[in-house]
């Protein structure tokens, strides 16, 4: 069978991870490389690390890169957990230059949108039917919305207002850590948040992603919401897979 490989890089507040992805299965090909995110996470310094990751594999093809930011036509319009110098910066042009590629060979997208693409492109058919919302619960909350498999990019549902606060404040996984909450207590806050979300968007299905999705058995059943919610099937590699997909074929469906 002919190889159908892509390359994805996931930029987070603490680490920059990349690897080769099999675009048919969404599986990792070989090892993943992780380099700590430079501090401060200035664009030039981060781009150099992205170059280092890609060169490590001798990869010459298209590259997809995620950022925890709103991205339109390669330009960042927000910067969560990364240096504010990213704001209004043409991230796609910066990465293309660093990688010696044309801008058409580089895709830059929001981290949660990438994680959603991984699930939608490689998951069961029913994920591509109706309105599916993927949420990543981590330091913040990221969101990705799909209608019949097509992404509506840059939804920022982590910032919905719940009880007068930004939803991330109590419903992100970091809030559980910070307050040392039990799963029950945290799930109570997540339910409150999801009820606001489901009243506004009426999804057919919610996918719970982010690091805590690895412990889905501890909390998903505690949620008191009307929408079906399932754990993401891609765990740590979701962003990388979705980024590789986006660079190579946008999204299939
Ligand atoms: C940001 C999103 C990002 C999410 C997860 C939020 O604070 O606003 O753009 O997707 O964190 O990193």
PDB file of C-alpha atoms and ligand atoms in Angstrom:
ATOM      1  CA  UNK A   1       0.000   0.000   0.000  1.00  0.00           C
ATOM      2  CA  UNK A   2       1.339   3.462  -0.871  1.00  0.00           C
ATOM      3  CA  UNK A   3       2.346   5.532   2.109  1.00  0.00           C
ATOM      4  CA  UNK A   4       0.073   8.407   2.934  1.00  0.00           C
ATOM      5  CA  UNK A   5       1.959  10.301   5.590  1.00  0.00           C
ATOM      6  CA  UNK A   6       1.671  13.828   6.976  1.00  0.00           C
ATOM      7  CA  UNK A   7       3.387  15.878   9.658  1.00  0.00           C
ATOM      8  CA  UNK A   8       1.829  17.723  12.581  1.00  0.00           C
ATOM      9  CA  UNK A   9       3.235  19.979  15.302  1.00  0.00           C
ATOM     10  CA  UNK A  10       1.251  20.866  18.420  1.00  0.00           C
ATOM     11  CA  UNK A  11       2.349  24.009  20.262  1.00  0.00           C
ATOM     12  CA  UNK A  12       1.252  24.245  23.868  1.00  0.00           C
ATOM     13  CA  UNK A  13       2.159  26.456  26.797  1.00  0.00           C
ATOM     14  CA  UNK A  14       4.678  23.916  28.098  1.00  0.00           C
ATOM     15  CA  UNK A  15       5.683  21.679  25.203  1.00  0.00           C
ATOM     16  CA  UNK A  16       6.064  21.576  21.431  1.00  0.00           C
ATOM     17  CA  UNK A  17       5.366  18.099  20.065  1.00  0.00           C
ATOM     18  CA  UNK A  18       5.565  16.715  16.573  1.00  0.00           C
ATOM     19  CA  UNK A  19       5.642  13.511  14.590  1.00  0.00           C
ATOM     20  CA  UNK A  20       4.833  11.807  11.324  1.00  0.00           C
ATOM     21  CA  UNK A  21       1.211  10.679  11.048  1.00  0.00           C
ATOM     22  CA  UNK A  22      -0.379   8.016   8.889  1.00  0.00           C
ATOM     23  CA  UNK A  23      -3.196  10.051   7.330  1.00  0.00           C
ATOM     24  CA  UNK A  24      -5.379   7.021   6.642  1.00  0.00           C
ATOM     25  CA  UNK A  25      -5.475   5.662  10.181  1.00  0.00           C
ATOM     26  CA  UNK A  26      -4.552   8.831  12.101  1.00  0.00           C
ATOM     27  CA  UNK A  27      -1.869   6.829  13.857  1.00  0.00           C
ATOM     28  CA  UNK A  28       1.588   7.962  14.763  1.00  0.00           C
ATOM     29  CA  UNK A  29       4.391   6.644  12.548  1.00  0.00           C
ATOM     30  CA  UNK A  30       7.411   6.114  14.774  1.00  0.00           C
ATOM     31  CA  UNK A  31       8.300   8.194  17.785  1.00  0.00           C
ATOM     32  CA  UNK A  32       7.073  11.604  18.819  1.00  0.00           C
ATOM     33  CA  UNK A  33       9.484  14.424  19.635  1.00  0.00           C
ATOM     34  CA  UNK A  34       8.713  16.835  22.474  1.00  0.00           C
ATOM     35  CA  UNK A  35      10.755  19.942  23.243  1.00  0.00           C
ATOM     36  CA  UNK A  36       9.833  22.331  26.080  1.00  0.00           C
ATOM     37  CA  UNK A  37       8.236  25.552  24.842  1.00  0.00           C
ATOM     38  CA  UNK A  38      10.810  28.370  25.061  1.00  0.00           C
ATOM     39  CA  UNK A  39      10.089  30.837  27.869  1.00  0.00           C
ATOM     40  CA  UNK A  40       9.143  33.499  27.021  1.00  0.00           C
ATOM     41  CA  UNK A  41       7.302  31.900  24.102  1.00  0.00           C
ATOM     42  CA  UNK A  42       8.196  34.598  21.580  1.00  0.00           C
ATOM     43  CA  UNK A  43       7.259  33.764  17.983  1.00  0.00           C
ATOM     44  CA  UNK A  44      10.838  33.574  16.633  1.00  0.00           C
ATOM     45  CA  UNK A  45      12.006  31.271  19.442  1.00  0.00           C
ATOM     46  CA  UNK A  46       8.972  28.996  19.075  1.00  0.00           C
ATOM     47  CA  UNK A  47       9.346  28.867  15.271  1.00  0.00           C
ATOM     48  CA  UNK A  48      12.959  27.768  15.694  1.00  0.00           C
ATOM     49  CA  UNK A  49      11.862  24.859  17.873  1.00  0.00           C
ATOM     50  CA  UNK A  50       9.202  23.931  15.300  1.00  0.00           C
ATOM     51  CA  UNK A  51      11.984  23.877  12.691  1.00  0.00           C
ATOM     52  CA  UNK A  52      14.107  21.703  14.968  1.00  0.00           C
ATOM     53  CA  UNK A  53      11.263  19.203  15.468  1.00  0.00           C
ATOM     54  CA  UNK A  54      10.551  18.938  11.748  1.00  0.00           C
ATOM     55  CA  UNK A  55      14.245  18.637  10.801  1.00  0.00           C
ATOM     56  CA  UNK A  56      14.715  15.855  13.329  1.00  0.00           C
ATOM     57  CA  UNK A  57      12.571  13.680  11.041  1.00  0.00           C
ATOM     58  CA  UNK A  58      14.100  14.917   7.777  1.00  0.00           C
ATOM     59  CA  UNK A  59      10.521  15.741   6.780  1.00  0.00           C
ATOM     60  CA  UNK A  60      10.143  17.714   3.527  1.00  0.00           C
ATOM     61  CA  UNK A  61       6.374  17.690   2.883  1.00  0.00           C
ATOM     62  CA  UNK A  62       3.484  19.885   4.117  1.00  0.00           C
ATOM     63  CA  UNK A  63       3.375  20.692   7.833  1.00  0.00           C
ATOM     64  CA  UNK A  64       0.384  21.502  10.049  1.00  0.00           C
ATOM     65  CA  UNK A  65       0.909  23.528  13.218  1.00  0.00           C
ATOM     66  CA  UNK A  66      -1.494  24.216  16.094  1.00  0.00           C
ATOM     67  CA  UNK A  67      -1.514  27.241  18.384  1.00  0.00           C
ATOM     68  CA  UNK A  68      -3.712  27.980  21.414  1.00  0.00           C
ATOM     69  CA  UNK A  69      -5.130  30.952  19.528  1.00  0.00           C
ATOM     70  CA  UNK A  70      -7.813  32.135  17.134  1.00  0.00           C
ATOM     71  CA  UNK A  71      -6.301  31.743  13.656  1.00  0.00           C
ATOM     72  CA  UNK A  72      -7.667  33.231  10.462  1.00  0.00           C
ATOM     73  CA  UNK A  73      -5.766  32.805   7.180  1.00  0.00           C
ATOM     74  CA  UNK A  74      -2.658  31.954   9.160  1.00  0.00           C
ATOM     75  CA  UNK A  75      -2.830  35.078  11.345  1.00  0.00           C
ATOM     76  CA  UNK A  76      -3.250  34.765  15.150  1.00  0.00           C
ATOM     77  CA  UNK A  77      -5.897  36.972  16.747  1.00  0.00           C
ATOM     78  CA  UNK A  78      -5.554  35.813  20.355  1.00  0.00           C
ATOM     79  CA  UNK A  79      -2.819  34.217  22.462  1.00  0.00           C
ATOM     80  CA  UNK A  80      -3.757  31.959  25.398  1.00  0.00           C
ATOM     81  CA  UNK A  81      -0.816  30.655  27.448  1.00  0.00           C
ATOM     82  CA  UNK A  82       1.655  31.947  24.872  1.00  0.00           C
ATOM     83  CA  UNK A  83       3.448  35.259  24.482  1.00  0.00           C
ATOM     84  CA  UNK A  84       1.274  38.211  23.491  1.00  0.00           C
ATOM     85  CA  UNK A  85       3.632  38.961  20.570  1.00  0.00           C
ATOM     86  CA  UNK A  86       1.688  36.307  18.640  1.00  0.00           C
ATOM     87  CA  UNK A  87      -1.260  38.669  18.375  1.00  0.00           C
ATOM     88  CA  UNK A  88      -1.832  39.844  14.785  1.00  0.00           C
ATOM     89  CA  UNK A  89       1.219  37.919  13.634  1.00  0.00           C
ATOM     90  CA  UNK A  90       1.186  35.963  10.382  1.00  0.00           C
ATOM     91  CA  UNK A  91       2.154  32.683  12.008  1.00  0.00           C
ATOM     92  CA  UNK A  92       1.838  30.751   8.759  1.00  0.00           C
ATOM     93  CA  UNK A  93       4.377  33.014   7.012  1.00  0.00           C
ATOM     94  CA  UNK A  94       6.742  32.728   9.988  1.00  0.00           C
ATOM     95  CA  UNK A  95       6.632  28.898  10.039  1.00  0.00           C
ATOM     96  CA  UNK A  96       6.867  28.660   6.245  1.00  0.00           C
ATOM     97  CA  UNK A  97      10.020  30.779   6.281  1.00  0.00           C
ATOM     98  CA  UNK A  98      11.562  28.768   9.108  1.00  0.00           C
ATOM     99  CA  UNK A  99      10.749  25.477   7.347  1.00  0.00           C
ATOM    100  CA  UNK A 100      11.784  26.637   3.873  1.00  0.00           C
ATOM    101  CA  UNK A 101       8.282  25.882   2.550  1.00  0.00           C
ATOM    102  CA  UNK A 102       5.729  27.886   0.562  1.00  0.00           C
ATOM    103  CA  UNK A 103       2.809  29.153   2.642  1.00  0.00           C
ATOM    104  CA  UNK A 104       0.493  26.781   0.706  1.00  0.00           C
ATOM    105  CA  UNK A 105       2.359  23.867   2.331  1.00  0.00           C
ATOM    106  CA  UNK A 106       1.796  25.098   5.885  1.00  0.00           C
ATOM    107  CA  UNK A 107      -1.508  25.002   7.776  1.00  0.00           C
ATOM    108  CA  UNK A 108      -1.866  26.837  11.081  1.00  0.00           C
ATOM    109  CA  UNK A 109      -4.969  26.234  13.150  1.00  0.00           C
ATOM    110  CA  UNK A 110      -6.414  26.496  16.630  1.00  0.00           C
ATOM    111  CA  UNK A 111      -5.372  23.608  18.913  1.00  0.00           C
ATOM    112  CA  UNK A 112      -8.925  22.512  19.751  1.00  0.00           C
ATOM    113  CA  UNK A 113      -9.998  22.719  16.102  1.00  0.00           C
ATOM    114  CA  UNK A 114      -7.098  20.385  15.301  1.00  0.00           C
ATOM    115  CA  UNK A 115      -8.074  17.969  18.078  1.00  0.00           C
ATOM    116  CA  UNK A 116     -11.633  17.971  16.727  1.00  0.00           C
ATOM    117  CA  UNK A 117     -10.476  17.281  13.176  1.00  0.00           C
ATOM    118  CA  UNK A 118      -8.587  14.220  14.393  1.00  0.00           C
ATOM    119  CA  UNK A 119     -11.781  12.752  15.896  1.00  0.00           C
ATOM    120  CA  UNK A 120     -14.018  13.726  12.982  1.00  0.00           C
ATOM    121  CA  UNK A 121     -11.672  12.550  10.230  1.00  0.00           C
ATOM    122  CA  UNK A 122     -10.721   9.232  11.797  1.00  0.00           C
ATOM    123  CA  UNK A 123     -13.672   8.399  14.061  1.00  0.00           C
ATOM    124  CA  UNK A 124     -17.028   6.704  13.606  1.00  0.00           C
ATOM    125  CA  UNK A 125     -19.468   7.934  10.929  1.00  0.00           C
ATOM    126  CA  UNK A 126     -21.944   9.197  13.508  1.00  0.00           C
ATOM    127  CA  UNK A 127     -19.466  11.903  14.580  1.00  0.00           C
ATOM    128  CA  UNK A 128     -19.978  13.435  11.154  1.00  0.00           C
ATOM    129  CA  UNK A 129     -23.760  13.542  11.444  1.00  0.00           C
ATOM    130  CA  UNK A 130     -25.445  16.697  12.725  1.00  0.00           C
ATOM    131  CA  UNK A 131     -23.825  19.058  15.210  1.00  0.00           C
ATOM    132  CA  UNK A 132     -20.826  17.639  17.083  1.00  0.00           C
ATOM    133  CA  UNK A 133     -18.924  19.725  19.631  1.00  0.00           C
ATOM    134  CA  UNK A 134     -15.481  18.720  20.872  1.00  0.00           C
ATOM    135  CA  UNK A 135     -14.176  20.342  24.039  1.00  0.00           C
ATOM    136  CA  UNK A 136     -10.628  20.088  25.346  1.00  0.00           C
ATOM    137  CA  UNK A 137     -10.374  20.357  29.108  1.00  0.00           C
ATOM    138  CA  UNK A 138      -6.862  21.450  30.053  1.00  0.00           C
ATOM    139  CA  UNK A 139      -5.292  24.671  31.311  1.00  0.00           C
ATOM    140  CA  UNK A 140      -8.193  26.357  29.529  1.00  0.00           C
ATOM    141  CA  UNK A 141     -11.118  24.976  27.553  1.00  0.00           C
ATOM    142  CA  UNK A 142     -10.875  24.748  23.792  1.00  0.00           C
ATOM    143  CA  UNK A 143     -13.791  24.044  21.462  1.00  0.00           C
ATOM    144  CA  UNK A 144     -14.378  22.764  17.951  1.00  0.00           C
ATOM    145  CA  UNK A 145     -17.797  22.659  16.275  1.00  0.00           C
ATOM    146  CA  UNK A 146     -18.703  20.492  13.286  1.00  0.00           C
ATOM    147  CA  UNK A 147     -21.840  20.430  11.184  1.00  0.00           C
ATOM    148  CA  UNK A 148     -22.067  17.168   9.224  1.00  0.00           C
ATOM    149  CA  UNK A 149     -18.294  16.844   9.504  1.00  0.00           C
ATOM    150  CA  UNK A 150     -17.469  20.402   8.395  1.00  0.00           C
ATOM    151  CA  UNK A 151     -15.559  22.533  10.888  1.00  0.00           C
ATOM    152  CA  UNK A 152     -16.813  25.942  11.991  1.00  0.00           C
ATOM    153  CA  UNK A 153     -13.385  27.272  13.015  1.00  0.00           C
ATOM    154  CA  UNK A 154     -12.411  29.427  15.968  1.00  0.00           C
ATOM    155  CA  UNK A 155     -15.375  28.937  18.269  1.00  0.00           C
ATOM    156  CA  UNK A 156     -14.157  30.027  21.678  1.00  0.00           C
ATOM    157  CA  UNK A 157     -16.685  28.274  23.908  1.00  0.00           C
ATOM    158  CA  UNK A 158     -14.240  28.091  26.807  1.00  0.00           C
ATOM    159  CA  UNK A 159     -15.024  31.740  27.324  1.00  0.00           C
ATOM    160  CA  UNK A 160     -18.801  31.469  27.674  1.00  0.00           C
ATOM    161  CA  UNK A 161     -20.009  33.263  30.756  1.00  0.00           C
ATOM    162  CA  UNK A 162     -21.176  30.985  33.560  1.00  0.00           C
ATOM    163  CA  UNK A 163     -22.308  32.508  36.864  1.00  0.00           C
ATOM    164  CA  UNK A 164     -20.693  35.783  35.846  1.00  0.00           C
ATOM    165  CA  UNK A 165     -17.291  34.178  35.184  1.00  0.00           C
ATOM    166  CA  UNK A 166     -15.373  32.982  32.185  1.00  0.00           C
ATOM    167  CA  UNK A 167     -16.294  29.265  31.973  1.00  0.00           C
ATOM    168  CA  UNK A 168     -12.633  28.228  32.045  1.00  0.00           C
ATOM    169  CA  UNK A 169     -12.273  29.571  35.556  1.00  0.00           C
ATOM    170  CA  UNK A 170     -14.185  26.666  37.114  1.00  0.00           C
ATOM    171  CA  UNK A 171     -14.677  24.099  34.375  1.00  0.00           C
ATOM    172  CA  UNK A 172     -11.136  23.762  32.971  1.00  0.00           C
ATOM    173  CA  UNK A 173      -9.146  20.787  34.257  1.00  0.00           C
ATOM    174  CA  UNK A 174      -6.708  23.277  35.773  1.00  0.00           C
ATOM    175  CA  UNK A 175      -9.478  24.505  38.127  1.00  0.00           C
ATOM    176  CA  UNK A 176      -9.778  21.001  39.591  1.00  0.00           C
ATOM    177  CA  UNK A 177      -6.041  20.965  40.240  1.00  0.00           C
ATOM    178  CA  UNK A 178      -5.863  24.487  41.565  1.00  0.00           C
ATOM    179  CA  UNK A 179      -8.723  24.054  44.071  1.00  0.00           C
ATOM    180  CA  UNK A 180      -7.949  20.420  44.774  1.00  0.00           C
ATOM    181  CA  UNK A 181     -11.586  19.574  43.974  1.00  0.00           C
ATOM    182  CA  UNK A 182     -12.974  16.047  43.990  1.00  0.00           C
ATOM    183  CA  UNK A 183     -14.230  14.635  40.669  1.00  0.00           C
ATOM    184  CA  UNK A 184     -17.796  15.216  41.945  1.00  0.00           C
ATOM    185  CA  UNK A 185     -17.203  18.853  42.739  1.00  0.00           C
ATOM    186  CA  UNK A 186     -15.457  19.529  39.456  1.00  0.00           C
ATOM    187  CA  UNK A 187     -18.111  17.610  37.489  1.00  0.00           C
ATOM    188  CA  UNK A 188     -20.736  19.843  39.091  1.00  0.00           C
ATOM    189  CA  UNK A 189     -18.987  22.892  37.618  1.00  0.00           C
ATOM    190  CA  UNK A 190     -18.519  21.190  34.253  1.00  0.00           C
ATOM    191  CA  UNK A 191     -22.246  20.321  34.183  1.00  0.00           C
ATOM    192  CA  UNK A 192     -23.185  23.927  34.826  1.00  0.00           C
ATOM    193  CA  UNK A 193     -20.951  24.993  31.968  1.00  0.00           C
ATOM    194  CA  UNK A 194     -22.212  22.335  29.577  1.00  0.00           C
ATOM    195  CA  UNK A 195     -25.829  23.237  30.324  1.00  0.00           C
ATOM    196  CA  UNK A 196     -25.133  26.810  29.225  1.00  0.00           C
ATOM    197  CA  UNK A 197     -23.421  25.513  26.112  1.00  0.00           C
ATOM    198  CA  UNK A 198     -26.174  23.069  25.225  1.00  0.00           C
ATOM    199  CA  UNK A 199     -28.867  25.723  25.626  1.00  0.00           C
ATOM    200  CA  UNK A 200     -27.034  27.916  23.106  1.00  0.00           C
ATOM    201  CA  UNK A 201     -25.833  25.365  20.567  1.00  0.00           C
ATOM    202  CA  UNK A 202     -27.998  22.232  20.981  1.00  0.00           C
ATOM    203  CA  UNK A 203     -25.316  19.748  19.909  1.00  0.00           C
ATOM    204  CA  UNK A 204     -26.213  16.176  18.937  1.00  0.00           C
ATOM    205  CA  UNK A 205     -23.029  14.884  20.527  1.00  0.00           C
ATOM    206  CA  UNK A 206     -20.260  16.238  22.742  1.00  0.00           C
ATOM    207  CA  UNK A 207     -16.736  14.790  22.689  1.00  0.00           C
ATOM    208  CA  UNK A 208     -14.649  15.367  25.810  1.00  0.00           C
ATOM    209  CA  UNK A 209     -10.951  15.794  25.019  1.00  0.00           C
ATOM    210  CA  UNK A 210      -7.824  17.091  26.713  1.00  0.00           C
ATOM    211  CA  UNK A 211      -5.652  15.296  29.265  1.00  0.00           C
ATOM    212  CA  UNK A 212      -8.581  14.495  31.615  1.00  0.00           C
ATOM    213  CA  UNK A 213     -10.292  12.489  28.852  1.00  0.00           C
ATOM    214  CA  UNK A 214      -7.818   9.729  29.772  1.00  0.00           C
ATOM    215  CA  UNK A 215      -9.673   9.506  33.085  1.00  0.00           C
ATOM    216  CA  UNK A 216     -13.149   9.703  31.527  1.00  0.00           C
ATOM    217  CA  UNK A 217     -14.420   6.819  33.694  1.00  0.00           C
ATOM    218  CA  UNK A 218     -13.936   9.011  36.757  1.00  0.00           C
ATOM    219  CA  UNK A 219     -16.145  11.901  35.714  1.00  0.00           C
ATOM    220  CA  UNK A 220     -18.218  11.591  32.534  1.00  0.00           C
ATOM    221  CA  UNK A 221     -20.942   9.586  34.317  1.00  0.00           C
ATOM    222  CA  UNK A 222     -21.167  12.310  36.984  1.00  0.00           C
ATOM    223  CA  UNK A 223     -22.300  14.937  34.479  1.00  0.00           C
ATOM    224  CA  UNK A 224     -25.912  16.039  34.614  1.00  0.00           C
ATOM    225  CA  UNK A 225     -26.613  17.205  31.046  1.00  0.00           C
ATOM    226  CA  UNK A 226     -29.065  16.206  28.321  1.00  0.00           C
ATOM    227  CA  UNK A 227     -26.596  15.701  25.452  1.00  0.00           C
ATOM    228  CA  UNK A 228     -24.726  12.451  24.922  1.00  0.00           C
ATOM    229  CA  UNK A 229     -21.063  12.903  25.823  1.00  0.00           C
ATOM    230  CA  UNK A 230     -18.232  10.514  24.913  1.00  0.00           C
ATOM    231  CA  UNK A 231     -14.481  10.588  25.568  1.00  0.00           C
ATOM    232  CA  UNK A 232     -12.155  11.557  22.733  1.00  0.00           C
ATOM    233  CA  UNK A 233     -10.382   8.592  21.226  1.00  0.00           C
ATOM    234  CA  UNK A 234      -7.198  10.478  20.390  1.00  0.00           C
ATOM    235  CA  UNK A 235      -5.455  11.419  23.601  1.00  0.00           C
ATOM    236  CA  UNK A 236      -2.059  13.165  23.592  1.00  0.00           C
ATOM    237  CA  UNK A 237      -1.668  13.106  19.826  1.00  0.00           C
ATOM    238  CA  UNK A 238      -5.011  14.681  18.865  1.00  0.00           C
ATOM    239  CA  UNK A 239      -3.586  18.092  17.968  1.00  0.00           C
ATOM    240  CA  UNK A 240      -0.721  16.606  15.975  1.00  0.00           C
ATOM    241  CA  UNK A 241      -3.041  14.337  14.004  1.00  0.00           C
ATOM    242  CA  UNK A 242      -5.527  17.117  13.194  1.00  0.00           C
ATOM    243  CA  UNK A 243      -2.717  19.470  12.206  1.00  0.00           C
ATOM    244  CA  UNK A 244      -1.227  16.845   9.869  1.00  0.00           C
ATOM    245  CA  UNK A 245      -4.685  16.302   8.368  1.00  0.00           C
ATOM    246  CA  UNK A 246      -5.255  20.028   7.876  1.00  0.00           C
ATOM    247  CA  UNK A 247      -1.914  20.497   6.084  1.00  0.00           C
ATOM    248  CA  UNK A 248      -2.436  17.540   3.812  1.00  0.00           C
ATOM    249  CA  UNK A 249      -6.104  17.568   2.923  1.00  0.00           C
ATOM    250  CA  UNK A 250      -7.930  20.150   4.985  1.00  0.00           C
ATOM    251  CA  UNK A 251     -10.594  17.838   6.280  1.00  0.00           C
ATOM    252  CA  UNK A 252     -11.902  14.894   4.381  1.00  0.00           C
ATOM    253  CA  UNK A 253     -15.599  15.111   4.961  1.00  0.00           C
TER     254      UNK A 253
HETATM  255  C1  LIG B   1      -8.138  29.660  24.120  1.00  0.00           C
HETATM  256  C2  LIG B   1      -8.445  28.775  22.918  1.00  0.00           C
HETATM  257  C3  LIG B   1      -7.710  27.449  23.047  1.00  0.00           C
HETATM  258  C4  LIG B   1      -7.970  26.814  24.410  1.00  0.00           C
HETATM  259  C5  LIG B   1      -7.193  25.540  24.617  1.00  0.00           C
HETATM  260  C6  LIG B   1      -8.417  28.905  25.408  1.00  0.00           C
HETATM  261  O1  LIG B   1      -8.081  29.715  26.501  1.00  0.00           O
HETATM  262  O2  LIG B   1      -8.913  30.843  24.097  1.00  0.00           O
HETATM  263  O3  LIG B   1      -8.082  29.427  21.717  1.00  0.00           O
HETATM  264  O4  LIG B   1      -8.157  26.590  22.041  1.00  0.00           O
HETATM  265  O5  LIG B   1      -7.654  27.716  25.451  1.00  0.00           O
HETATM  266  O6  LIG B   1      -5.814  25.745  24.554  1.00  0.00           O
END
